[in-house]
XYZ file of C-alpha atoms in Angstrom:
744
model
C 0.000 0.000 0.000
C 1.453 3.366 -0.901
C 1.387 6.215 1.566
C -0.323 9.548 0.954
C 1.743 12.643 1.190
C 0.925 14.823 4.221
C 1.932 18.499 4.547
C 3.377 19.913 7.752
C 0.249 22.061 8.277
C -2.009 19.022 7.999
C 0.186 17.163 10.422
C -0.087 19.965 12.955
C -3.883 20.116 12.633
C -4.194 16.359 13.057
C -2.090 16.385 16.212
C -4.241 19.142 17.715
C -7.421 17.122 17.007
C -5.933 14.002 18.594
C -4.818 15.923 21.675
C -8.216 17.555 22.184
C -9.995 14.240 21.709
C -7.706 12.515 24.194
C -8.268 15.337 26.709
C -12.070 15.081 26.400
C -12.065 11.328 26.730
C -9.853 11.424 29.784
C -11.932 14.088 31.599
C -13.914 12.902 34.684
C -17.657 12.381 34.199
C -18.370 15.028 36.839
C -17.015 17.577 34.491
C -20.000 17.060 32.166
C -22.745 15.744 34.494
C -23.081 16.308 38.255
C -23.974 13.277 40.473
C -27.403 13.639 42.182
C -27.110 14.572 45.833
C -27.820 11.863 48.455
C -31.387 11.851 49.840
C -31.246 13.176 53.440
C -32.477 10.978 56.287
C -35.616 12.460 57.849
C -36.583 12.037 61.483
C -40.037 12.826 62.893
C -40.476 13.923 66.535
C -44.041 13.930 67.949
C -44.812 15.693 71.214
C -47.207 14.718 73.971
C -50.521 16.432 74.527
C -53.202 13.911 75.445
C -56.262 13.970 73.210
C -54.688 16.830 71.238
C -52.400 14.128 69.806
C -55.039 13.343 67.166
C -53.468 16.224 65.218
C -50.403 13.997 64.689
C -52.531 11.757 62.463
C -53.287 14.728 60.224
C -49.591 15.635 60.063
C -48.640 12.093 59.029
C -51.367 12.006 56.389
C -50.179 15.237 54.805
C -46.525 14.189 54.923
C -47.395 11.054 52.977
C -49.408 13.097 50.472
C -46.285 15.166 49.861
C -44.067 12.077 49.434
C -42.074 12.629 52.619
C -40.441 9.380 53.674
C -39.835 9.058 57.426
C -36.607 7.232 58.234
C -36.746 7.573 62.024
C -39.551 8.404 64.405
C -39.801 9.125 68.142
C -42.588 10.334 70.378
C -43.596 11.261 73.886
C -46.853 10.333 75.637
C -49.700 10.437 73.061
C -47.063 11.293 70.469
C -45.354 7.998 71.358
C -48.598 6.085 70.773
C -49.155 7.600 67.315
C -45.471 7.221 66.445
C -45.358 3.624 67.723
C -48.390 2.606 65.664
C -46.861 4.172 62.560
C -43.485 2.566 63.208
C -45.182 -0.829 63.510
C -46.227 -0.614 59.877
C -49.767 0.659 60.249
C -50.867 3.084 57.580
C -52.229 6.501 58.470
C -55.745 5.358 57.596
C -55.352 2.336 59.873
C -54.126 4.565 62.702
C -57.046 6.918 62.125
C -59.509 4.028 62.221
C -57.922 2.553 65.356
C -57.908 5.920 67.148
C -61.616 6.455 66.489
C -62.567 2.868 67.313
C -61.111 3.104 70.823
C -63.581 3.955 73.571
C -61.150 6.226 75.380
C -63.446 6.826 78.357
C -63.684 3.082 78.923
C -60.010 2.397 78.155
C -58.924 4.979 80.734
C -61.147 3.301 83.357
C -59.387 0.457 85.144
C -62.551 -1.271 86.287
C -62.993 -4.471 84.307
C -66.375 -5.113 82.704
C -68.745 -6.146 85.451
C -69.459 -9.365 83.582
C -65.802 -10.364 84.145
C -65.877 -9.845 87.907
C -66.077 -12.799 90.245
C -69.322 -13.155 92.187
C -67.483 -11.969 95.312
C -66.508 -8.721 93.623
C -70.010 -8.262 92.206
C -71.437 -8.522 95.704
C -68.866 -5.967 96.862
C -70.394 -3.416 94.475
C -73.756 -3.725 96.212
C -72.175 -3.289 99.647
C -69.478 -0.699 98.955
C -70.729 1.955 96.551
C -67.481 3.926 96.675
C -65.412 2.446 93.867
C -61.950 3.348 95.166
C -60.003 1.149 97.574
C -57.422 2.104 100.164
C -54.493 -0.262 100.568
C -53.236 -1.573 103.893
C -49.631 -2.735 104.179
C -47.722 -3.580 107.353
C -50.526 -2.060 109.417
C -50.340 1.293 107.604
C -52.519 3.015 105.039
C -51.013 2.583 101.576
C -52.468 4.599 98.693
C -52.173 3.738 94.974
C -49.480 5.539 92.981
C -52.046 6.805 90.479
C -55.761 7.085 89.852
C -55.521 4.954 86.701
C -53.504 1.743 86.536
C -53.666 1.530 82.737
C -54.825 -2.099 82.666
C -57.244 -1.626 79.779
C -55.011 0.855 77.949
C -52.076 -1.532 77.721
C -54.352 -4.391 76.629
C -55.755 -2.176 73.877
C -52.253 -1.239 72.724
C -51.191 -4.878 72.820
C -54.094 -5.816 70.573
C -53.305 -3.050 68.077
C -49.644 -4.064 67.993
C -50.167 -7.814 67.849
C -48.551 -7.959 64.403
C -45.207 -6.878 65.895
C -45.527 -8.585 69.283
C -42.514 -10.782 68.563
C -40.237 -7.789 67.858
C -38.313 -6.612 70.902
C -35.748 -4.403 69.128
C -37.458 -1.200 67.952
C -34.827 -0.768 65.218
C -36.388 -3.796 63.513
C -39.785 -2.156 63.182
C -40.970 -0.902 59.820
C -39.603 2.495 60.880
C -36.972 2.639 63.655
C -38.699 4.009 66.744
C -38.031 5.414 70.222
C -40.445 6.105 73.092
C -39.575 8.733 75.689
C -40.327 8.249 79.380
C -38.980 9.735 82.621
C -37.138 8.036 85.456
C -39.217 8.872 88.528
C -36.204 8.503 90.832
C -33.696 10.638 88.927
C -35.989 12.890 86.838
C -33.933 11.953 83.782
C -35.320 11.233 80.344
C -35.307 7.541 79.413
C -35.204 6.533 75.757
C -36.905 3.160 75.341
C -35.631 1.261 72.321
C -36.192 -2.392 73.304
C -38.753 -4.602 75.028
C -42.525 -4.730 74.768
C -43.715 -1.994 72.413
C -47.131 -1.786 74.122
C -45.503 -1.430 77.534
C -43.137 1.244 76.226
C -46.074 3.310 74.949
C -47.938 2.844 78.227
C -44.855 4.030 80.176
C -44.402 7.064 77.957
C -47.871 8.414 78.822
C -47.926 7.551 82.552
C -48.823 11.048 83.764
C -47.662 11.262 87.427
C -50.561 11.060 89.856
C -52.992 10.126 87.074
C -51.456 6.862 85.839
C -49.469 4.495 87.990
C -45.770 4.311 87.038
C -44.491 1.453 84.885
C -41.585 -0.624 86.117
C -39.179 -1.739 83.397
C -36.211 -3.547 84.869
C -35.165 -1.632 87.968
C -36.496 1.686 86.692
C -39.841 3.235 87.608
C -41.064 5.195 84.602
C -43.596 7.989 84.195
C -44.678 10.349 81.412
C -41.799 11.518 79.220
C -43.302 15.004 78.924
C -41.708 16.191 82.156
C -38.183 15.555 80.845
C -38.440 15.629 77.033
C -41.814 16.377 75.500
C -40.509 16.867 71.951
C -37.661 14.387 71.257
C -35.738 16.347 68.626
C -32.372 15.257 70.015
C -33.461 11.604 70.048
C -34.283 11.348 66.327
C -31.106 13.319 65.578
C -29.076 10.750 67.487
C -30.876 7.951 65.630
C -29.337 9.255 62.406
C -31.681 11.954 61.085
C -30.130 14.636 58.895
C -33.305 16.694 58.975
C -35.821 16.751 61.829
C -39.519 17.476 61.451
C -40.880 18.321 64.913
C -44.609 18.500 65.709
C -45.621 20.399 68.840
C -49.237 19.883 70.010
C -48.658 20.699 73.697
C -51.282 22.512 75.754
C -50.830 26.296 76.146
C -50.462 27.902 79.548
C -53.727 28.694 81.290
C -54.937 32.293 81.475
C -55.300 32.846 85.193
C -57.701 35.612 86.065
C -59.586 35.785 89.316
C -59.506 32.992 91.849
C -57.709 29.737 91.155
C -58.204 26.278 92.607
C -55.686 23.675 93.701
C -56.495 21.718 90.524
C -55.894 24.798 88.367
C -52.549 25.450 90.034
C -51.447 21.822 89.598
C -52.451 21.874 85.910
C -50.603 25.125 85.299
C -47.428 23.879 87.004
C -47.527 20.759 84.824
C -47.994 22.876 81.694
C -45.032 25.070 82.685
C -42.790 22.049 83.212
C -43.773 20.409 79.929
C -43.523 23.719 78.058
C -39.984 24.194 79.349
C -38.794 20.839 77.995
C -40.545 21.497 74.688
C -38.929 24.915 74.222
C -35.533 23.442 75.077
C -35.897 20.916 72.236
C -37.209 23.525 69.785
C -34.034 25.534 70.381
C -32.063 22.557 69.012
C -33.723 22.786 65.582
C -31.455 24.027 62.769
C -32.185 26.003 59.617
C -32.801 22.848 57.613
C -35.220 21.429 60.203
C -38.950 22.053 60.322
C -41.317 22.864 63.207
C -45.032 22.174 62.714
C -47.349 23.700 65.306
C -51.051 23.005 64.650
C -53.373 25.766 65.836
C -55.309 23.772 68.428
C -56.373 26.684 70.628
C -57.928 25.579 73.896
C -58.783 22.048 72.831
C -58.639 19.997 76.006
C -56.031 17.273 76.380
C -58.760 15.113 77.907
C -61.455 15.585 75.252
C -61.296 12.709 72.783
C -64.606 13.631 71.135
C -63.061 16.303 68.865
C -60.460 14.096 67.195
C -61.824 14.573 63.655
C -61.378 18.348 63.766
C -57.936 17.973 65.351
C -56.801 15.726 62.499
C -57.839 18.434 60.020
C -55.896 20.994 62.057
C -52.806 18.805 61.727
C -53.224 18.558 57.962
C -53.663 22.323 57.603
C -50.596 23.096 59.705
C -48.463 20.771 57.567
C -49.749 22.277 54.312
C -48.400 25.660 55.405
C -44.876 24.219 54.969
C -45.428 22.767 51.488
C -42.691 24.836 49.858
C -40.032 23.436 52.178
C -41.475 19.924 52.214
C -41.329 19.815 48.421
C -37.539 19.976 48.691
C -37.581 16.932 50.965
C -39.911 14.806 48.846
C -38.509 11.478 47.704
C -37.930 10.875 43.964
C -40.850 9.941 41.744
C -40.087 6.235 41.865
C -39.711 6.147 45.614
C -43.377 6.330 46.786
C -43.303 2.546 46.418
C -41.669 2.609 49.874
C -44.854 4.071 51.318
C -46.947 1.476 49.516
C -44.720 -1.258 50.955
C -45.293 0.287 54.379
C -49.009 -0.351 54.070
C -48.762 -3.770 52.444
C -46.303 -5.144 54.988
C -48.600 -4.181 57.835
C -51.605 -5.760 56.157
C -49.771 -9.059 55.872
C -48.653 -8.849 59.490
C -52.156 -8.129 60.730
C -53.463 -11.227 59.032
C -50.851 -13.500 60.576
C -52.080 -15.424 63.633
C -49.243 -17.129 65.520
C -49.580 -20.656 66.819
C -48.774 -20.808 70.531
C -46.141 -23.441 71.292
C -46.002 -22.873 75.051
C -47.462 -20.745 77.848
C -45.299 -19.151 80.527
C -46.412 -17.206 83.616
C -44.344 -14.306 84.980
C -45.954 -13.814 88.394
C -44.766 -11.801 91.397
C -47.883 -12.421 93.496
C -48.632 -15.101 96.057
C -51.148 -16.764 93.761
C -50.043 -20.125 92.364
C -48.969 -20.094 88.697
C -51.021 -23.199 87.950
C -54.125 -21.444 89.286
C -53.551 -18.494 86.954
C -52.835 -20.713 83.963
C -55.968 -22.742 84.694
C -58.030 -19.610 84.033
C -56.696 -19.364 80.463
C -58.645 -21.096 77.713
C -55.765 -20.692 75.251
C -54.261 -24.087 74.406
C -50.772 -24.850 73.169
C -50.565 -25.968 69.577
C -53.516 -23.730 68.659
C -53.616 -20.261 67.039
C -53.721 -17.324 69.412
C -57.314 -16.359 70.224
C -57.022 -12.688 71.221
C -60.707 -12.005 72.103
C -60.878 -15.069 74.351
C -57.492 -14.253 75.887
C -58.611 -10.711 76.719
C -61.749 -12.057 78.360
C -59.710 -14.545 80.410
C -57.347 -11.762 81.478
C -60.377 -9.686 82.451
C -61.571 -12.515 84.720
C -58.128 -12.830 86.335
C -57.921 -9.071 86.868
C -61.493 -9.154 88.142
C -60.392 -11.262 91.112
C -59.316 -7.952 92.623
C -55.884 -9.156 93.677
C -53.621 -7.717 91.006
C -52.298 -4.341 89.951
C -52.074 -5.458 86.328
C -52.529 -8.572 84.213
C -50.977 -8.345 80.753
C -49.677 -10.652 78.080
C -46.936 -10.694 75.493
C -45.576 -12.963 72.812
C -42.008 -14.222 72.976
C -39.844 -16.198 70.595
C -37.715 -19.160 71.620
C -35.998 -20.432 68.491
C -38.795 -21.239 66.077
C -41.379 -21.476 68.847
C -43.726 -18.652 69.783
C -44.835 -18.564 73.407
C -47.572 -16.743 75.271
C -46.239 -14.855 78.290
C -48.789 -13.996 80.992
C -47.464 -11.120 83.125
C -49.127 -10.786 86.534
C -48.228 -8.038 89.003
C -49.487 -7.891 92.578
C -50.908 -4.651 93.917
C -47.942 -2.756 95.362
C -50.239 -0.701 97.571
C -51.736 -3.577 99.553
C -52.494 -6.215 98.801
C -54.944 -5.912 101.715
C -57.389 -3.072 101.373
C -60.234 -1.046 102.875
C -63.545 -0.338 101.158
C -66.299 2.107 102.020
C -70.002 2.338 101.415
C -72.545 5.034 102.119
C -76.320 4.651 102.086
C -78.620 7.543 102.842
C -82.292 7.731 101.991
C -85.348 9.761 102.828
C -88.925 9.909 101.594
C -89.616 13.007 103.698
C -92.427 11.089 105.404
C -91.993 7.802 107.286
C -88.489 6.704 106.382
C -85.122 8.285 106.965
C -82.163 5.930 106.914
C -78.425 6.355 107.152
C -75.661 3.767 107.032
C -71.892 3.755 106.664
C -70.031 0.545 105.905
C -66.343 -0.233 106.218
C -64.789 -3.356 104.830
C -61.345 -4.813 105.432
C -60.259 -7.552 103.045
C -57.080 -9.544 103.458
C -56.127 -11.270 100.218
C -54.742 -13.481 99.097
C -54.191 -15.338 102.325
C -52.784 -18.342 100.474
C -51.710 -19.464 97.008
C -55.259 -20.647 96.235
C -56.511 -17.029 96.365
C -58.374 -17.423 99.628
C -59.605 -14.219 101.244
C -60.753 -13.058 104.633
C -63.157 -10.109 104.816
C -64.701 -8.184 107.713
C -67.533 -5.681 107.296
C -68.553 -3.057 109.862
C -71.867 -1.211 109.554
C -72.854 1.944 111.439
C -76.129 3.807 111.383
C -79.749 2.650 111.382
C -78.812 -1.030 111.076
C -75.395 -1.509 112.752
C -73.574 -4.789 112.656
C -70.392 -6.715 112.018
C -69.707 -9.738 109.840
C -66.527 -11.619 109.042
C -66.143 -14.462 106.575
C -63.525 -16.663 104.949
C -63.796 -17.551 101.272
C -61.557 -20.468 100.415
C -61.272 -22.279 97.035
C -60.670 -25.991 97.546
C -57.834 -26.468 95.078
C -55.659 -24.854 92.433
C -58.039 -23.601 89.788
C -60.922 -25.371 91.516
C -64.416 -23.883 91.135
C -65.437 -25.473 94.446
C -65.235 -23.436 97.625
C -66.132 -23.315 101.307
C -67.369 -20.078 102.909
C -67.813 -19.905 106.721
C -68.875 -16.682 108.460
C -69.877 -15.244 111.845
C -72.057 -12.183 112.328
C -73.887 -9.814 114.672
C -76.477 -7.900 112.630
C -79.518 -5.701 113.214
C -82.471 -5.059 110.907
C -85.579 -2.913 111.149
C -89.043 -4.326 110.359
C -92.465 -2.763 110.185
C -95.514 -4.527 111.613
C -98.721 -3.799 109.692
C -102.325 -3.688 110.779
C -104.270 -3.564 107.560
C -102.474 -1.018 105.374
C -101.176 0.979 108.344
C -97.841 0.595 110.154
C -98.719 -0.640 113.627
C -95.197 -0.849 115.007
C -91.508 -0.719 114.111
C -89.168 -3.325 115.547
C -85.440 -3.906 115.595
C -84.175 -7.474 115.274
C -80.715 -8.487 116.520
C -79.136 -11.690 115.188
C -75.880 -13.220 116.447
C -74.547 -16.416 114.938
C -72.760 -17.916 112.003
C -73.089 -20.062 108.918
C -71.033 -22.220 106.626
C -71.720 -22.917 102.972
C -70.212 -25.190 100.394
C -70.557 -24.319 96.727
C -69.342 -24.119 93.183
C -68.548 -21.133 91.000
C -69.491 -21.103 87.325
C -66.884 -18.852 85.757
C -67.692 -15.241 86.644
C -71.399 -15.525 85.866
C -72.803 -17.396 88.819
C -72.543 -19.821 91.679
C -74.575 -22.302 93.674
C -74.198 -23.020 97.362
C -75.652 -25.211 100.098
C -75.235 -24.190 103.703
C -76.187 -24.300 107.374
C -76.956 -21.245 109.519
C -77.342 -21.041 113.272
C -78.058 -17.889 115.262
C -79.830 -16.467 118.281
C -81.370 -13.053 118.748
C -84.153 -10.886 120.059
C -86.776 -8.441 118.845
C -87.080 -4.954 120.295
C -90.036 -2.630 119.774
C -88.844 0.815 118.674
C -92.236 2.314 117.892
C -95.482 0.677 118.965
C -97.598 -0.478 121.859
C -96.908 -3.084 124.526
C -99.084 -5.599 122.655
C -96.086 -6.238 120.389
C -93.971 -8.799 122.255
C -90.239 -8.418 122.778
C -88.770 -11.863 122.814
C -85.654 -13.907 122.342
C -85.444 -16.497 119.601
C -83.259 -19.271 118.209
C -82.851 -20.178 114.564
C -81.363 -23.166 112.777
C -81.587 -23.154 108.992
C -80.442 -25.036 105.955
C -80.318 -23.045 102.739
C -79.759 -23.553 99.029
C -79.053 -20.649 96.709
C -78.266 -20.359 92.995
C -77.246 -17.045 91.413
C -76.651 -15.788 87.898
C -75.431 -12.267 87.147
C -74.376 -10.865 83.769
C -75.547 -7.265 84.292
C -73.127 -4.650 83.022
C -73.974 -2.329 85.941
C -75.709 -3.118 89.202
C -77.362 0.305 89.646
C -78.019 1.463 86.073
C -77.966 -1.768 84.049
C -78.169 -1.554 80.268
C -77.391 -5.136 79.299
C -77.554 -8.543 80.894
C -79.590 -10.642 83.302
C -79.511 -11.092 87.064
C -81.371 -13.986 88.639
C -81.581 -15.674 92.040
C -83.273 -18.890 93.144
C -83.298 -19.741 96.818
C -84.735 -22.103 99.386
C -84.576 -21.898 103.164
C -85.711 -24.503 105.633
C -85.954 -23.835 109.367
C -85.676 -26.969 111.459
C -86.057 -27.560 115.168
C -83.508 -30.370 114.812
C -80.988 -27.627 114.057
C -81.965 -25.589 117.114
C -84.773 -23.464 115.621
C -87.865 -22.473 117.580
C -90.163 -23.558 114.764
C -90.254 -25.381 111.437
C -91.028 -23.533 108.208
C -89.964 -23.454 104.556
C -89.483 -20.514 102.225
C -88.804 -20.230 98.488
C -87.572 -17.182 96.617
C -87.211 -16.376 92.927
C -85.985 -13.071 91.531
C -84.977 -11.863 88.052
C -84.037 -8.619 86.302
C -83.189 -8.342 82.586
C -81.910 -5.277 80.713
C -81.762 -4.622 76.986
C -80.589 -1.419 75.299
C -81.247 0.097 71.910
C -79.061 3.157 71.338
C -79.711 5.350 74.418
C -82.949 3.607 75.377
C -82.994 0.736 77.883
C -85.852 -1.577 78.820
C -85.927 -3.380 82.177
C -88.150 -6.369 82.882
C -88.197 -8.281 86.143
C -90.048 -9.682 89.063
C -89.809 -11.503 92.372
C -91.873 -14.110 94.136
C -91.108 -14.863 97.802
C -93.268 -17.234 99.775
C -93.497 -19.083 103.075
C -95.145 -22.266 101.863
C -94.841 -24.439 104.952
C -95.339 -23.263 108.549
C -95.215 -19.706 109.878
C -92.026 -17.647 109.669
C -91.064 -15.293 112.533
C -90.692 -11.570 111.920
C -86.948 -11.759 111.246
C -87.716 -13.942 108.204
C -90.394 -11.678 106.718
C -90.135 -10.502 103.124
C -90.139 -6.762 102.521
C -91.409 -4.415 99.795
C -91.486 -0.651 99.443
C -89.251 1.905 97.800
C -88.404 3.366 94.419
C -87.699 -0.015 92.763
C -89.740 -2.163 95.133
C -93.353 -0.943 94.882
C -93.034 2.860 94.691
C -95.474 5.014 96.576
C -94.428 3.349 99.829
C -91.480 3.977 102.092
C -88.391 1.811 101.789
C -89.155 -1.665 103.230
C -92.427 -0.326 104.606
C -94.350 -3.494 103.760
C -93.333 -6.777 105.437
C -95.088 -10.135 105.552
C -94.816 -13.907 105.059
C -95.252 -13.607 101.289
C -94.506 -10.985 98.656
C -95.063 -10.776 94.893
C -93.794 -8.058 92.554
C -93.620 -7.663 88.779
C -91.993 -4.650 87.187
C -91.020 -3.006 83.924
C -88.709 -0.037 83.613
C -87.328 2.453 81.130
C -83.905 4.115 81.329
C -82.595 6.899 79.120
C -78.960 8.016 79.153
C -78.244 11.734 78.882
C -75.200 13.946 78.688
C -73.285 13.811 81.985
C -73.911 16.526 84.548
C -70.653 17.714 86.120
C -68.920 14.651 84.548
C -71.437 12.334 86.295
C -73.276 9.895 83.947
C -76.927 10.888 84.103
C -80.122 8.953 83.433
C -83.871 9.570 83.370
C -85.931 6.554 84.346
C -89.478 5.355 84.855
C -90.981 2.174 86.310
C -94.374 0.496 86.269
C -94.826 -2.114 89.001
C -97.502 -4.528 90.159
C -97.270 -6.267 93.527
C -98.204 -6.646 97.188
C -97.491 -8.510 100.399
C -99.642 -11.290 101.857
C -99.531 -12.462 105.425
C -100.897 -15.934 104.739
C -100.023 -18.202 101.855
C -103.677 -18.790 101.049
C -104.243 -15.036 100.871
C -102.114 -14.643 97.724
C -104.479 -13.235 95.101
C -103.519 -11.341 91.971
C -106.690 -9.287 92.280
C -105.307 -7.789 95.493
C -102.130 -6.604 93.800
C -101.353 -2.885 93.789
C -100.359 -0.952 90.656
C -97.579 1.565 91.212
C -95.217 3.691 89.142
C -92.278 6.050 89.487
C -90.215 8.688 87.708
C -86.623 9.335 88.721
C -83.366 11.064 87.880
C -80.264 8.958 88.475
C -76.564 9.848 88.558
C -73.342 7.886 88.993
C -71.756 10.219 91.539
C -68.337 9.917 93.178
C -70.009 8.794 96.426
C -72.226 6.208 94.805
C -75.456 6.084 92.828
C -77.803 8.999 93.450
C -81.562 8.912 92.873
C -84.218 11.620 93.068
C -87.664 10.237 92.309
C -91.417 10.287 92.792
C -93.609 7.231 93.328
C -97.369 6.776 93.287
C -99.286 3.634 94.233
C -102.848 2.553 93.630
C -104.990 3.939 96.417
C -103.188 7.268 96.500
C -100.078 6.410 98.521
C -97.201 8.534 97.228
C -93.615 9.310 98.144
C -90.718 11.542 97.115
C -87.406 9.683 97.234
C -83.897 10.951 97.738
C -81.312 8.208 97.950
C -77.540 7.850 97.858
C -76.399 4.252 97.694
C -77.758 1.023 96.366
C -81.400 0.247 95.719
C -81.365 -2.930 93.665
């Protein structure tokens, strides 16, 4: 091949082209195209604020709308609950639905559903109308560490977080999470990053004096708001480059005029929480973002306005759209948010199979007894509704400060952990009851009752109780209730007593005399419990006494007497409330036989049947019931008479005004719930009743029954049920009733 001639000028040009080409090829890529900057890690800090925390849901919803991906999240108190639910994988819509489905008034009430109480505790409600107990420890009064123990709250959180129950490291959640609490001993903030997620959330919102503290390890924890109400520094330490902080704390109160102790305490708490919040806000940098929803004077305890608070949270977040746009993830990245929702859905549908059951118990009650009350079986899927009901029955024994559960993993096995904590403020306790009634005519009664219960006295949950009564019918009674084995429904129940009762003696329809009957003796019964709904017992009773005429002529004898009785009694009780029932049935069947062979003065037999059923539609409740009490063999002495009279026992007559050998009563009632008055649940009620007493068995005649009716206003006050009513009976007998205490 022959070569082409090349001039020197051409050669020079060619060399320049080659050099330029080589230079361009060898240049770094950054010289022509800049690498996209790394997406910053975003941390979200949610403050406490009670019911105002619903605004956090609105903030989260708007952040997702604007494609803001949360890499780390931390919260305090209610902020911890919202943050914890989100970190678990729940979508904003799921959190919203869960928040609105919770009956917060009920959840923040420690009292278990009445249906879950043992029969012993149900009877307590009729005797001691004051709900609160006072602990006794080492001979000294011992008060609870908070008004609310959080039993129901933690169970509710556990149910919501069931899909992550096996996760103990909060870094392994869908979004790494931290809950903020306070060490009660050192007043230092505690960052909870491991353990039971439900327990961590419960600890974070344990407002001192309101909720009892939560013990985790050796640390006693209370609400994180007093040490760090807005955990900006926590999410920063977790790895956040940019922090979005949401402050929904309550503003300081405007104090004008007189102030109360409660107002002062609330203001001091607000000042303390505000101080920790402002301290964290000062740590925000120029690249960070503070969202402060305009919540005004929305109460931290008002959960009814959550919908409007959520909107407030959305609106406050929208005001920062220009800055949030800069933090939005790339167009392809919203898949991460979709995965957030999908992963939670799959978790929620998973039901673990329980391989074993373990009891963590610091009480004196035997572990086998506690486990015997669980219907959950090993080798079967976890049944949460049944488990919660079983836990309610255990808690309803009245022995424990809390009864909770958790799931734990041992290799490939998943176990159910039952966590039982004894009442630290007892376990022995005092109870109080107050009964006061007047019809402004023939009856004015007053009674105060004190009860001392020592429990458990052994590992079988035996209990010893003594009741003192002062007032119109003074007395004392002490009894021992002893189950006969671990988890056994069988029991023995001996008691001794010295009791007084007042009885009216009638002549025609007029009260001829009023007598006081004193009884001193004891009884012993043997029986069987049927879960928490009922029991049956057979027993012997022996006592002596005398009758004393209080009002009346000398023709009424004052005499001593002896009694020896055998009795059989079956009870069923599923009422949701003993004083203002809206659901359930209460029934009682009884037989009593007096026998001279047992030391009685005379032989006679009595039978008793009583029932009350309640059914509610919306705010309207219908009551239907009746009682039949008869002496069908022999003649019963005055201390064994049956009594009628009162607002719910043939209105128009004074309380227990009518007394005789036999009594029949049928009744219907209507109850309507209204808006509480001064926070007290309020009801308007009416009854229509048909009944009478009969001295002789052969005198029982439906044509001699009296028609009666009543109207009343009822309230669940702090000192017990309160009734103000009017009753009118056939024949013109009428009464005005004012009563504090039990009537049913």
